[in-house]
Coordinates of C-alpha atoms in Angstrom, one line a residue:
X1 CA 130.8 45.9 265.0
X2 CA 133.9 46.8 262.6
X3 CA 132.0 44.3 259.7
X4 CA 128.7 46.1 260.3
X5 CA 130.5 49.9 260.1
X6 CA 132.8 48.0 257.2
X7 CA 129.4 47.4 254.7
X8 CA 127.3 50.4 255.7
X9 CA 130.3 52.0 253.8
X10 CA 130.5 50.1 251.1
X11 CA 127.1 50.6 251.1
X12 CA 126.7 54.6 250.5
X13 CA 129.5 54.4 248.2
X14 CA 127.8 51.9 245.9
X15 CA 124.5 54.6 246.2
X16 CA 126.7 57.1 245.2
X17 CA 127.6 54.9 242.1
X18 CA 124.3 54.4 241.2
X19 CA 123.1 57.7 241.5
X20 CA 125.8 59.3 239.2
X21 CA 125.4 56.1 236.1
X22 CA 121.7 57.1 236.2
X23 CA 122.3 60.8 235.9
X24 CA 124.7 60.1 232.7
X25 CA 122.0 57.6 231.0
X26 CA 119.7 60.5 231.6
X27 CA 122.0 63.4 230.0
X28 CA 122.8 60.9 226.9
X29 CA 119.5 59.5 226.1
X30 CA 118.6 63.2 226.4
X31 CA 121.7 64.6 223.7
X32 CA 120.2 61.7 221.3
X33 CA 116.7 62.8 221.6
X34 CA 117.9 66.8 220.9
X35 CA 120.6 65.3 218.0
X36 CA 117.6 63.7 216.6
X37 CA 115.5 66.1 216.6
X38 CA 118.7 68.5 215.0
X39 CA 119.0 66.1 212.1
X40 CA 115.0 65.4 211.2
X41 CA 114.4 69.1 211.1
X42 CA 114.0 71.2 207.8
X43 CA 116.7 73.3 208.7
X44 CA 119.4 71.1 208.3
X45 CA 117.8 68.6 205.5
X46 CA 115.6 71.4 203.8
X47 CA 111.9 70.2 201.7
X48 CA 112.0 67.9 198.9
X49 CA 111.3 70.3 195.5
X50 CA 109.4 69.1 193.0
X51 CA 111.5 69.4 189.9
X52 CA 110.2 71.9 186.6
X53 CA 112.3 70.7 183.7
X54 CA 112.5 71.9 180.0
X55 CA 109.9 70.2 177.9
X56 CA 109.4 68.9 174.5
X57 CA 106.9 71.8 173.4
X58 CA 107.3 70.1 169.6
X59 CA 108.7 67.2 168.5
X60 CA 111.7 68.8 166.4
X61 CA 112.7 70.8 169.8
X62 CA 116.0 69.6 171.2
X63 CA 116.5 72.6 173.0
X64 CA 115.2 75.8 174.3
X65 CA 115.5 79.6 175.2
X66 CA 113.9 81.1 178.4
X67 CA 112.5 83.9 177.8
X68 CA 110.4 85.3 180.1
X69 CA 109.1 84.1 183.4
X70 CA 105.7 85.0 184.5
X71 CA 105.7 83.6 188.5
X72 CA 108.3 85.0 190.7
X73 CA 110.0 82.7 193.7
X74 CA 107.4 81.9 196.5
X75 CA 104.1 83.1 194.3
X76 CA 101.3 80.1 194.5
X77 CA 101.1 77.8 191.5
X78 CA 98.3 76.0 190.6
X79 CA 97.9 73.7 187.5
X80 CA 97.5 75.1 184.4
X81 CA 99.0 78.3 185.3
X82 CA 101.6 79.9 182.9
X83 CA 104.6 79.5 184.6
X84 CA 107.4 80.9 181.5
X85 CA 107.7 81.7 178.0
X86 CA 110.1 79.4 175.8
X87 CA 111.5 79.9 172.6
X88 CA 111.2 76.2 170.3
X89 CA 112.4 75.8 167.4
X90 CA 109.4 76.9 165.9
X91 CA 107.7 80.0 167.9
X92 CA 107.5 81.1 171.3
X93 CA 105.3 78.9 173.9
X94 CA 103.6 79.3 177.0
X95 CA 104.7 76.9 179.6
X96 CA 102.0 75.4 182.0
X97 CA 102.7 73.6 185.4
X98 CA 101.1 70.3 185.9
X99 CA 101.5 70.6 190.0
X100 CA 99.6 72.6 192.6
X101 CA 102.6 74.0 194.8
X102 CA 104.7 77.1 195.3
X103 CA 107.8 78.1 192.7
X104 CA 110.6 78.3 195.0
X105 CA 113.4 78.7 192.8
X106 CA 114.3 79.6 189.6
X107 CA 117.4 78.0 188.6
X108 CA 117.5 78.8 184.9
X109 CA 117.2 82.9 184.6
X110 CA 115.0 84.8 181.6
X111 CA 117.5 85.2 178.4
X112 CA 119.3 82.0 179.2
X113 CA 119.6 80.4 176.1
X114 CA 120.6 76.7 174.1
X115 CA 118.6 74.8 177.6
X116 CA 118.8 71.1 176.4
X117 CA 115.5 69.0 177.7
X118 CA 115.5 67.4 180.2
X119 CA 117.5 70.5 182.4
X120 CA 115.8 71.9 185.6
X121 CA 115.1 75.2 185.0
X122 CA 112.9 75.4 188.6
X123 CA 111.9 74.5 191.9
X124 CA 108.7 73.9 193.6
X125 CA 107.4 72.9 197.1
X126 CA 103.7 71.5 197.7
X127 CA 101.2 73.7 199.3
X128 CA 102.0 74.4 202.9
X129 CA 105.7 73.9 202.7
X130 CA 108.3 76.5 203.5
X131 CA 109.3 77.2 200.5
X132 CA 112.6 79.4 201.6
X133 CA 114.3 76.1 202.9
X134 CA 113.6 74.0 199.4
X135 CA 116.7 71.7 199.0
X136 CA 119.0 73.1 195.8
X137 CA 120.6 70.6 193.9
X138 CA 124.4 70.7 193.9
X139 CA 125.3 72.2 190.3
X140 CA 126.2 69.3 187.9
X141 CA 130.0 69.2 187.6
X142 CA 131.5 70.3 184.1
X143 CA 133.5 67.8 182.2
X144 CA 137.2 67.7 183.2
X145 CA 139.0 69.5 180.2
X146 CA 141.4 67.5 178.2
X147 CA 145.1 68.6 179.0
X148 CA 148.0 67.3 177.3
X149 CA 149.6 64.4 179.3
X150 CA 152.2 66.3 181.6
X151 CA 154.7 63.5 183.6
X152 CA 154.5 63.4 187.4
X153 CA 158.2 62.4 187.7
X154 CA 160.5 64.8 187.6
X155 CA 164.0 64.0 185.8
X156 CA 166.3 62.3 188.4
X157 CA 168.9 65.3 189.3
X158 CA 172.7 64.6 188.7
X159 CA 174.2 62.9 191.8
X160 CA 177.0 65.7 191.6
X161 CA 177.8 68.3 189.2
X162 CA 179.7 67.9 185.9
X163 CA 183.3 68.5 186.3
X164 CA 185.1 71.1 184.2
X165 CA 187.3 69.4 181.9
X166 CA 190.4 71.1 180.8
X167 CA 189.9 72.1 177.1
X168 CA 193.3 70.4 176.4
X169 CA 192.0 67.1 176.8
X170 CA 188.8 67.0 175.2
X171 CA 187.8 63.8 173.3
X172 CA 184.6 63.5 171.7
X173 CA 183.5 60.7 169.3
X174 CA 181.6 62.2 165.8
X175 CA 178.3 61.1 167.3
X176 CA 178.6 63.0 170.3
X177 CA 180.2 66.5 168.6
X178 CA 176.8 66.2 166.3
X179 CA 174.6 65.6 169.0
X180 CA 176.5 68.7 170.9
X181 CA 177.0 71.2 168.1
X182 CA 173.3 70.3 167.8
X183 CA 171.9 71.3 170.5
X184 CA 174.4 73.9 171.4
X185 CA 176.0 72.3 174.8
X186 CA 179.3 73.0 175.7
X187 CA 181.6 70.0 175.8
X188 CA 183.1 71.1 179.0
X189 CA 179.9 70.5 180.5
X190 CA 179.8 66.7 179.6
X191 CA 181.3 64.1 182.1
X192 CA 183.3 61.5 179.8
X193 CA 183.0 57.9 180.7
X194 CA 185.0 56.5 177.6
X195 CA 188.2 55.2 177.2
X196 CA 191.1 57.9 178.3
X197 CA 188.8 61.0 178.8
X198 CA 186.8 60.5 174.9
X199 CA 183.0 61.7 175.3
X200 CA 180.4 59.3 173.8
X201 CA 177.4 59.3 172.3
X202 CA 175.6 58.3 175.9
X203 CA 177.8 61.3 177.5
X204 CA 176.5 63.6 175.3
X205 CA 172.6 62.6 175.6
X206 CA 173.3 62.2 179.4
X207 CA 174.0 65.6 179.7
X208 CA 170.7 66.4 177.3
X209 CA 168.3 64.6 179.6
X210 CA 169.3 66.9 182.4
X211 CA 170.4 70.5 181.3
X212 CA 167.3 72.8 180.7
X213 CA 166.5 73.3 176.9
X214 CA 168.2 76.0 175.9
X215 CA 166.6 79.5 175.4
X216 CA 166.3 81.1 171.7
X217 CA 166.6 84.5 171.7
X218 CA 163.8 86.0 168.9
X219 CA 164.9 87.7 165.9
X220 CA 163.8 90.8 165.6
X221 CA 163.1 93.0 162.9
X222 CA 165.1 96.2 161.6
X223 CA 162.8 99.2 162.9
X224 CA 162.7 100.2 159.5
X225 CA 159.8 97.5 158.9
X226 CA 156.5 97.1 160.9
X227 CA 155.0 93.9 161.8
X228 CA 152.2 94.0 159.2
X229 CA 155.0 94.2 156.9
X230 CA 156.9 91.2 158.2
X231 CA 153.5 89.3 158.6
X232 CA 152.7 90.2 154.9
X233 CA 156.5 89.2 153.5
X234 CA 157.3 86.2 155.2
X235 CA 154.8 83.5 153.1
X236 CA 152.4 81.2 154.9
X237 CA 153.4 77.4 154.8
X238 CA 151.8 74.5 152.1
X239 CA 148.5 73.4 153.3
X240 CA 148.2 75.9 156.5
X241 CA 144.9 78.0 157.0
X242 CA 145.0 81.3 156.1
X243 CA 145.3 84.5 159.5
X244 CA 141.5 85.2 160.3
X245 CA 141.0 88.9 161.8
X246 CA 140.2 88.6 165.5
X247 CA 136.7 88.9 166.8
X248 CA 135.7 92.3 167.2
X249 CA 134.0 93.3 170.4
X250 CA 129.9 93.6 169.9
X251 CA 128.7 96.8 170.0
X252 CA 131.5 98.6 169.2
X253 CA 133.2 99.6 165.9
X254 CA 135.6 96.6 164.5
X255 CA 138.6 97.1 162.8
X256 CA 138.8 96.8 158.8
X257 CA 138.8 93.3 158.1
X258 CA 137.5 92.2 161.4
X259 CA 133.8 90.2 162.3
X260 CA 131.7 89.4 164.6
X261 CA 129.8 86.1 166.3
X262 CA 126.1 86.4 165.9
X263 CA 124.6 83.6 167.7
X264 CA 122.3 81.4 165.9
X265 CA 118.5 81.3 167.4
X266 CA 116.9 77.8 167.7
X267 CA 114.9 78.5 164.4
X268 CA 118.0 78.9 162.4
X269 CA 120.0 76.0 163.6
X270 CA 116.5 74.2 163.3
X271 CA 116.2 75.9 159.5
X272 CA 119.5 75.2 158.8
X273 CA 119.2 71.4 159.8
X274 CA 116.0 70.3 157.5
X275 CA 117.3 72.5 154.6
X276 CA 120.8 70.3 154.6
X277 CA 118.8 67.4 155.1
X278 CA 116.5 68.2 151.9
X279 CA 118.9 69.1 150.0
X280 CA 121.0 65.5 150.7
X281 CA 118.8 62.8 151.2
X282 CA 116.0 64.0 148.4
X283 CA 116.5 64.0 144.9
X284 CA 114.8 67.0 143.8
X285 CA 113.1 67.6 140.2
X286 CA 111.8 71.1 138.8
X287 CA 109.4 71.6 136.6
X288 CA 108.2 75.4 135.2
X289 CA 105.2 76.7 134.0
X290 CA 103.3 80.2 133.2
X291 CA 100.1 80.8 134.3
X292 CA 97.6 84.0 132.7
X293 CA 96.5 85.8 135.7
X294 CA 93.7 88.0 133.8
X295 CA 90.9 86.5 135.2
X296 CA 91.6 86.3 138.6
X297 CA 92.9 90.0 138.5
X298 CA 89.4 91.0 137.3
X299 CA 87.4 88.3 140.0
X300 CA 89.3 90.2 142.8
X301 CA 88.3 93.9 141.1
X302 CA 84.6 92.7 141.4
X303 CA 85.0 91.2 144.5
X304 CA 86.5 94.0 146.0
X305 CA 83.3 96.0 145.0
X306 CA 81.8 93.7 147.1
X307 CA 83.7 95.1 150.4
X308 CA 85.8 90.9 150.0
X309 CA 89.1 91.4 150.0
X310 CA 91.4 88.6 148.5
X311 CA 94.9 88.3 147.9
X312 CA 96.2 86.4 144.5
X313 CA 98.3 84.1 146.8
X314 CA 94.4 82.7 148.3
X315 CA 93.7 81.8 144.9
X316 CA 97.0 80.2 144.5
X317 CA 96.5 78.2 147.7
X318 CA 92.8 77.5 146.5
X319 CA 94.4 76.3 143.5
X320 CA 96.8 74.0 144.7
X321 CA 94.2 72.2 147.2
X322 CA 91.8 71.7 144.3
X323 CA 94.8 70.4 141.8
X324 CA 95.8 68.6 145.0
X325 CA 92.3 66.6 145.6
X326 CA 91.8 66.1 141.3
X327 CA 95.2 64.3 141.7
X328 CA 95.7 62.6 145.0
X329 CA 99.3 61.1 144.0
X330 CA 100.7 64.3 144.4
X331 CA 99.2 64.5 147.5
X332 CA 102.0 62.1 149.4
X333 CA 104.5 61.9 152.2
X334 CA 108.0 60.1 152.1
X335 CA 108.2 57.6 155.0
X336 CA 110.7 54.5 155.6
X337 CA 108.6 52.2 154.3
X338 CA 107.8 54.1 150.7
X339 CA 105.4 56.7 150.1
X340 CA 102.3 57.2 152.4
X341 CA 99.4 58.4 150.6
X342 CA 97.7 61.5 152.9
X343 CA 93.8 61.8 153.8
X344 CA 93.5 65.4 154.0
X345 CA 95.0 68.3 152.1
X346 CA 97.1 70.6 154.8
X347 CA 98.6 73.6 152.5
X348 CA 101.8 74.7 154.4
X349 CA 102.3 78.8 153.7
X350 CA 105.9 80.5 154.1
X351 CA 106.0 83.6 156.0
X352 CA 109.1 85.5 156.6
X353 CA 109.8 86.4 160.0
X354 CA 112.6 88.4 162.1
X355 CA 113.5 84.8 163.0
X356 CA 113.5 83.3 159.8
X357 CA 111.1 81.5 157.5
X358 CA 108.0 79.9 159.6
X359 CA 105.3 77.5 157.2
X360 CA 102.0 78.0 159.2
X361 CA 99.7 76.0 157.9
X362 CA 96.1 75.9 156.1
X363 CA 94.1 73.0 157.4
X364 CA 91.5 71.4 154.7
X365 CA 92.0 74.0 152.2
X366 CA 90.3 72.1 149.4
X367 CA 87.1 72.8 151.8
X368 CA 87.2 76.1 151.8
X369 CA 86.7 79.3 150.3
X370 CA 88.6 81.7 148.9
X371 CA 87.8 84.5 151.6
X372 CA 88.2 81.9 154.2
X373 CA 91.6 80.7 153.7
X374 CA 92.2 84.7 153.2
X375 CA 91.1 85.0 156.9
X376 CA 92.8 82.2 158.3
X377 CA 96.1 83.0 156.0
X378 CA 96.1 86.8 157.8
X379 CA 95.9 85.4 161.1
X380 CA 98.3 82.6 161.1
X381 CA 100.9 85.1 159.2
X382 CA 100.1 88.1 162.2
X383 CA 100.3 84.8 165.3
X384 CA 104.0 83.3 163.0
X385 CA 105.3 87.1 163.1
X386 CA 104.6 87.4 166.8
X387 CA 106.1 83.9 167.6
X388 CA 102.5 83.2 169.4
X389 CA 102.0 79.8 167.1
X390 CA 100.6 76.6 168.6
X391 CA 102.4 73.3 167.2
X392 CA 99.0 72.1 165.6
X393 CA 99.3 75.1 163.7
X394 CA 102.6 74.7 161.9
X395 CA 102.8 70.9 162.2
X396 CA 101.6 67.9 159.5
X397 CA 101.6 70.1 156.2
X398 CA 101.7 68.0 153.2
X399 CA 102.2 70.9 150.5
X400 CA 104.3 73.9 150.6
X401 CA 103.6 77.2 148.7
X402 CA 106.2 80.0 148.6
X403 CA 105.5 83.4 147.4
X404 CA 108.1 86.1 146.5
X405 CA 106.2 87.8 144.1
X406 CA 105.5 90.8 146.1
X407 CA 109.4 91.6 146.7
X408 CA 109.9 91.6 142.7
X409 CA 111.2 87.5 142.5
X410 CA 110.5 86.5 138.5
X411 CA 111.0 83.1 139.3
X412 CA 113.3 80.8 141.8
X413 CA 113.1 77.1 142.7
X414 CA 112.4 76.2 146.5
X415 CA 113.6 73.6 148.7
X416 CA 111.4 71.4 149.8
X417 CA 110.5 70.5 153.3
X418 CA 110.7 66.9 154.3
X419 CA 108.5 64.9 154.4
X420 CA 106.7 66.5 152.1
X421 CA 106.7 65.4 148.1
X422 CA 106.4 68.9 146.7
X423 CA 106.9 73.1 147.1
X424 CA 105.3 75.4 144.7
X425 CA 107.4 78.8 144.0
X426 CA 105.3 81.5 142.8
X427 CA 107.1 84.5 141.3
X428 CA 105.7 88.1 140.4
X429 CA 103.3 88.4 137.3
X430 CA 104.4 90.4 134.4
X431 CA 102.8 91.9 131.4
X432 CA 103.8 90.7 128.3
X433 CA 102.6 90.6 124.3
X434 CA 101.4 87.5 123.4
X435 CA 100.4 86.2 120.0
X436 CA 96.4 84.6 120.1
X437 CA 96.4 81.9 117.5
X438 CA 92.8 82.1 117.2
X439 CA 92.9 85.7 115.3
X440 CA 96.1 86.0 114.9
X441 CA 96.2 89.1 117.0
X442 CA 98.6 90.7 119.5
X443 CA 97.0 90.6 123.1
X444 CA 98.5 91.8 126.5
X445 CA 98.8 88.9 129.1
X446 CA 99.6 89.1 132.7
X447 CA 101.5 86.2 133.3
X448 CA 102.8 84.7 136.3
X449 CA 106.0 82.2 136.9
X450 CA 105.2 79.2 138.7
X451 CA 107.9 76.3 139.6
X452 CA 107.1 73.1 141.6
X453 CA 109.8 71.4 143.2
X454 CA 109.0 67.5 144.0
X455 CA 110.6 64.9 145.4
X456 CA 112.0 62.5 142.2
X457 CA 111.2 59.1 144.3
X458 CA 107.9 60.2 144.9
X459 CA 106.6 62.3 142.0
X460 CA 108.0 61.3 138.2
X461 CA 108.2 64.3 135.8
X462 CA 105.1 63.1 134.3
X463 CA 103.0 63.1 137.1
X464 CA 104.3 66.3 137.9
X465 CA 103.7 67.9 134.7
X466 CA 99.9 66.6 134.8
X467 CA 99.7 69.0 137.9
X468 CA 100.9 71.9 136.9
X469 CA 98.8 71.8 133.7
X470 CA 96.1 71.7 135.9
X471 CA 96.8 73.8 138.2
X472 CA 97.1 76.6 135.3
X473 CA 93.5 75.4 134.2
X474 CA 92.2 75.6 137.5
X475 CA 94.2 79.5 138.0
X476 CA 93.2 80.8 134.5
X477 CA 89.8 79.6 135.3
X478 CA 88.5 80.2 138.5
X479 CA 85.0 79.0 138.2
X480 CA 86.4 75.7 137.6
X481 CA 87.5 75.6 141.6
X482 CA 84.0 76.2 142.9
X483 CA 82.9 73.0 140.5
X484 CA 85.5 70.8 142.0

């Protein structure tokens, strides 16, 4: 009876047991499946973005300015649609998007500028995504500044305090009064370790390594003379850069003799670049000549009667395509391997801009006509002005043609822009009294100032010489380009 009453106890109390182990498998496989479900969902881990990063819109372009962006954050995107404006180093170019999504976030704002390639500048999420909880990249870190090396030990501290020593029995050897009347320590200061109370050398750089430098107290000027004065009087060391006025604050009147930091748009630095590398790695040659300008003057009078209006600088591009194609030598690029004779003749035009020079170009301007290329040289000048150039339309030029003439230029010599072999530098045209040989008669002659600058590895003064004497013929005689 008391071993039956004895397990029915044991009994119930291992129920009891059982009962509570099931009820705390239950509670934790039920805190995993809500911790799981915590973690996998996108308000803790966010939605993958898609990353938008700066392109190449030309092959020169190593970096780029945002201008303008035409989506805002969480407008539908759909490829093909402009999603910014970017300033290359050549114009200003629509970006496209080459995803269907949503722009969730713009990380690089309108005016930011110097974007190297490569950089995300945005954010989007496919179609169907929340876009609000896109995952943002931590910011890249900066690289740690360079700090002069600063020890992480301090000095060891004196074990005690240097004793006074009675100024009756100083001793100090010569080494140790130089070193102290150096650096202007007192000798009482000094603890001596030498023989019968003398200071040592070691003593007195003991008590350098740990006394705090002494502080010099700055000289200061009579009140009778101003600091400009001073500054002006005391002369500046051998070999030391001369005092620069400080940067004066942009918008705002500077001082006499200050400046101010204009930054450079991607244009000039790009400018800048190929005219240093022109002007060092290619040896250039000039060659001048004068062209008369009579008969084209009165082709474009009769033309103009004819409601066709023509510039001179279409006949000069005319011109130089048909000199171009009579002498295909001249027609040339500079590569690694040597020169690299060209197929077609692609006349590159400068055309001053608020950015700097642009060089739209001409395509197959041996082909065409004169009012043509005077079409197509209007538009490309309007489209450089405006920034609005594609890169097919300023890109593989193999002759340059700059014209100052209208601002009053007599004459100048151009740089020429690599790869090219050549620039032609057209100056105003002039009237002047020239003697005919044939009658021996005074004439007037409006003559025009033309220089070609060419690449000396490419094109020899002789072969350069043989184009300008026909490109005179083919100027002073305009019928001969329709012929050719």
């Amino acid at each position: 009876m008391a071993a039956s009453l004895r397990l029915g106890r044991q009994g119930i109390l291992l129920g009891l047991k059982v009962s509570n182990l099931n009820k705390f498998l239950w509670s934790t496989q039920s805190a995993q499946e809500h911790a799981r479900h915590f973690f996998q969902s996108p308000w803790v881990f966010g939605v993958a973005p898609l990353n938008v990063q700066m392109p190449a819109l030309s092959p020169t372009m190593e970096e780029g300015n945002i201008v303008k962006w035409l989506k805002k954050e969480g407008e539908a995107v759909a490829a093909g649609d402009a999603l910014c404006e970017i300033e290359t180093d050549k114009a200003v170019v629509t970006m496209e998007s080459n995803d269907d999504g949503v722009l969730a976030k713009i990380l690089i704002e309108e005016g930011s500028r110097n974007v190297r390639l490569g950089t995300p500048i945005a954010l989007m999420v496919e179609e169907g995504q929340d876009w609000m909880q896109v995952e943002i990249p931590p910011p890249s870190a900066p690289p740690p500044a360079l700090h002069e090396a600063v020890p992480t030990v301090a000095p060891p501290l004196p074990s005690s305090p240097p004793k006074a020593v009675p100024a009756g029995s100083l001793r100090l050897s010569p080494a140790a009064r130089h070193i102290l009347d150096t650096h202007g320590v007192d000798p009482k200061l000094v603890t001596p370790t030498g023989p019968r109370g003398l200071i040592t050398k070691e003593d007195a750089l003991n008590i350098l390594k740990t006394s705090p430098e002494p502080k010099t107290t700055p000289v200061t000027a009579p009140p009778s003379l101003s600091s400009a004065k001073i500054a002006s009087a005391i002369p500046p060391p051998s070999g030391s850069r001369p005092n620069i006025p400080p940067l004066s604050v942009p918008g705002k009147p500077g001082a006499p003799g200050t400046f101010t930091e204009v930054p450079a748009s991607n244009v000039r630095r790009v400018i800048a670049q190929r005219l240093t590398q022109s002007k060092t790695t290619i040896p250039h040659s000039y060659a001048s000549v004068d062209c008369d300008m009579a008969a084209v003057m009165k082709l474009r009078k009769d033309l103009a009667k004819d409601q066709i209006k023509v510039s001179v600088n279409d006949f000069i591009i005319k011109a130089a395509a048909v000199t171009l194609k009579e002498l295909p030598d001249v027609n040339v690029t500079w590569s690694d391997n040597g020169p690299r004779p060209l197929d077609s003749i692609h006349i590159s035009i400068a055309v001053a801009t608020d950015k700097g020079l642009i060089t739209p170009i001409i395509r197959d301007a041996a082909n065409k006509g004169v009012q043509e290329i005077s079409t197509n040289a209007k538009a490309l000048a309007q489209k450089a002005r405006d920034g609005k150039l594609l890169p097919e339309e300023y890109q593989g030029g193999s002759f340059s043609i700059s014209n100052l003439g209208m601002f009053g230029i007599t004459g100048f010599s151009a740089v020429i822009n690599p790869p090219q072999a050549c620039i032609l530098a057209i100056g105003t045209s002039r009237a002047e009294l020239r003697l005919c040989e044939e009658n021996h008669t005074v004439r007037t002659q409006q003559l025009m100032s033309v220089t070609l600058s060419s690449d000396g590895r490419l094109v020899d003064d002789e072969l350069a010489s043989r184009f300008l004497e026909r490109f005179r013929a083919n100027l002073e005689e305009p019928q001969r380009m329709a012929l050719a």
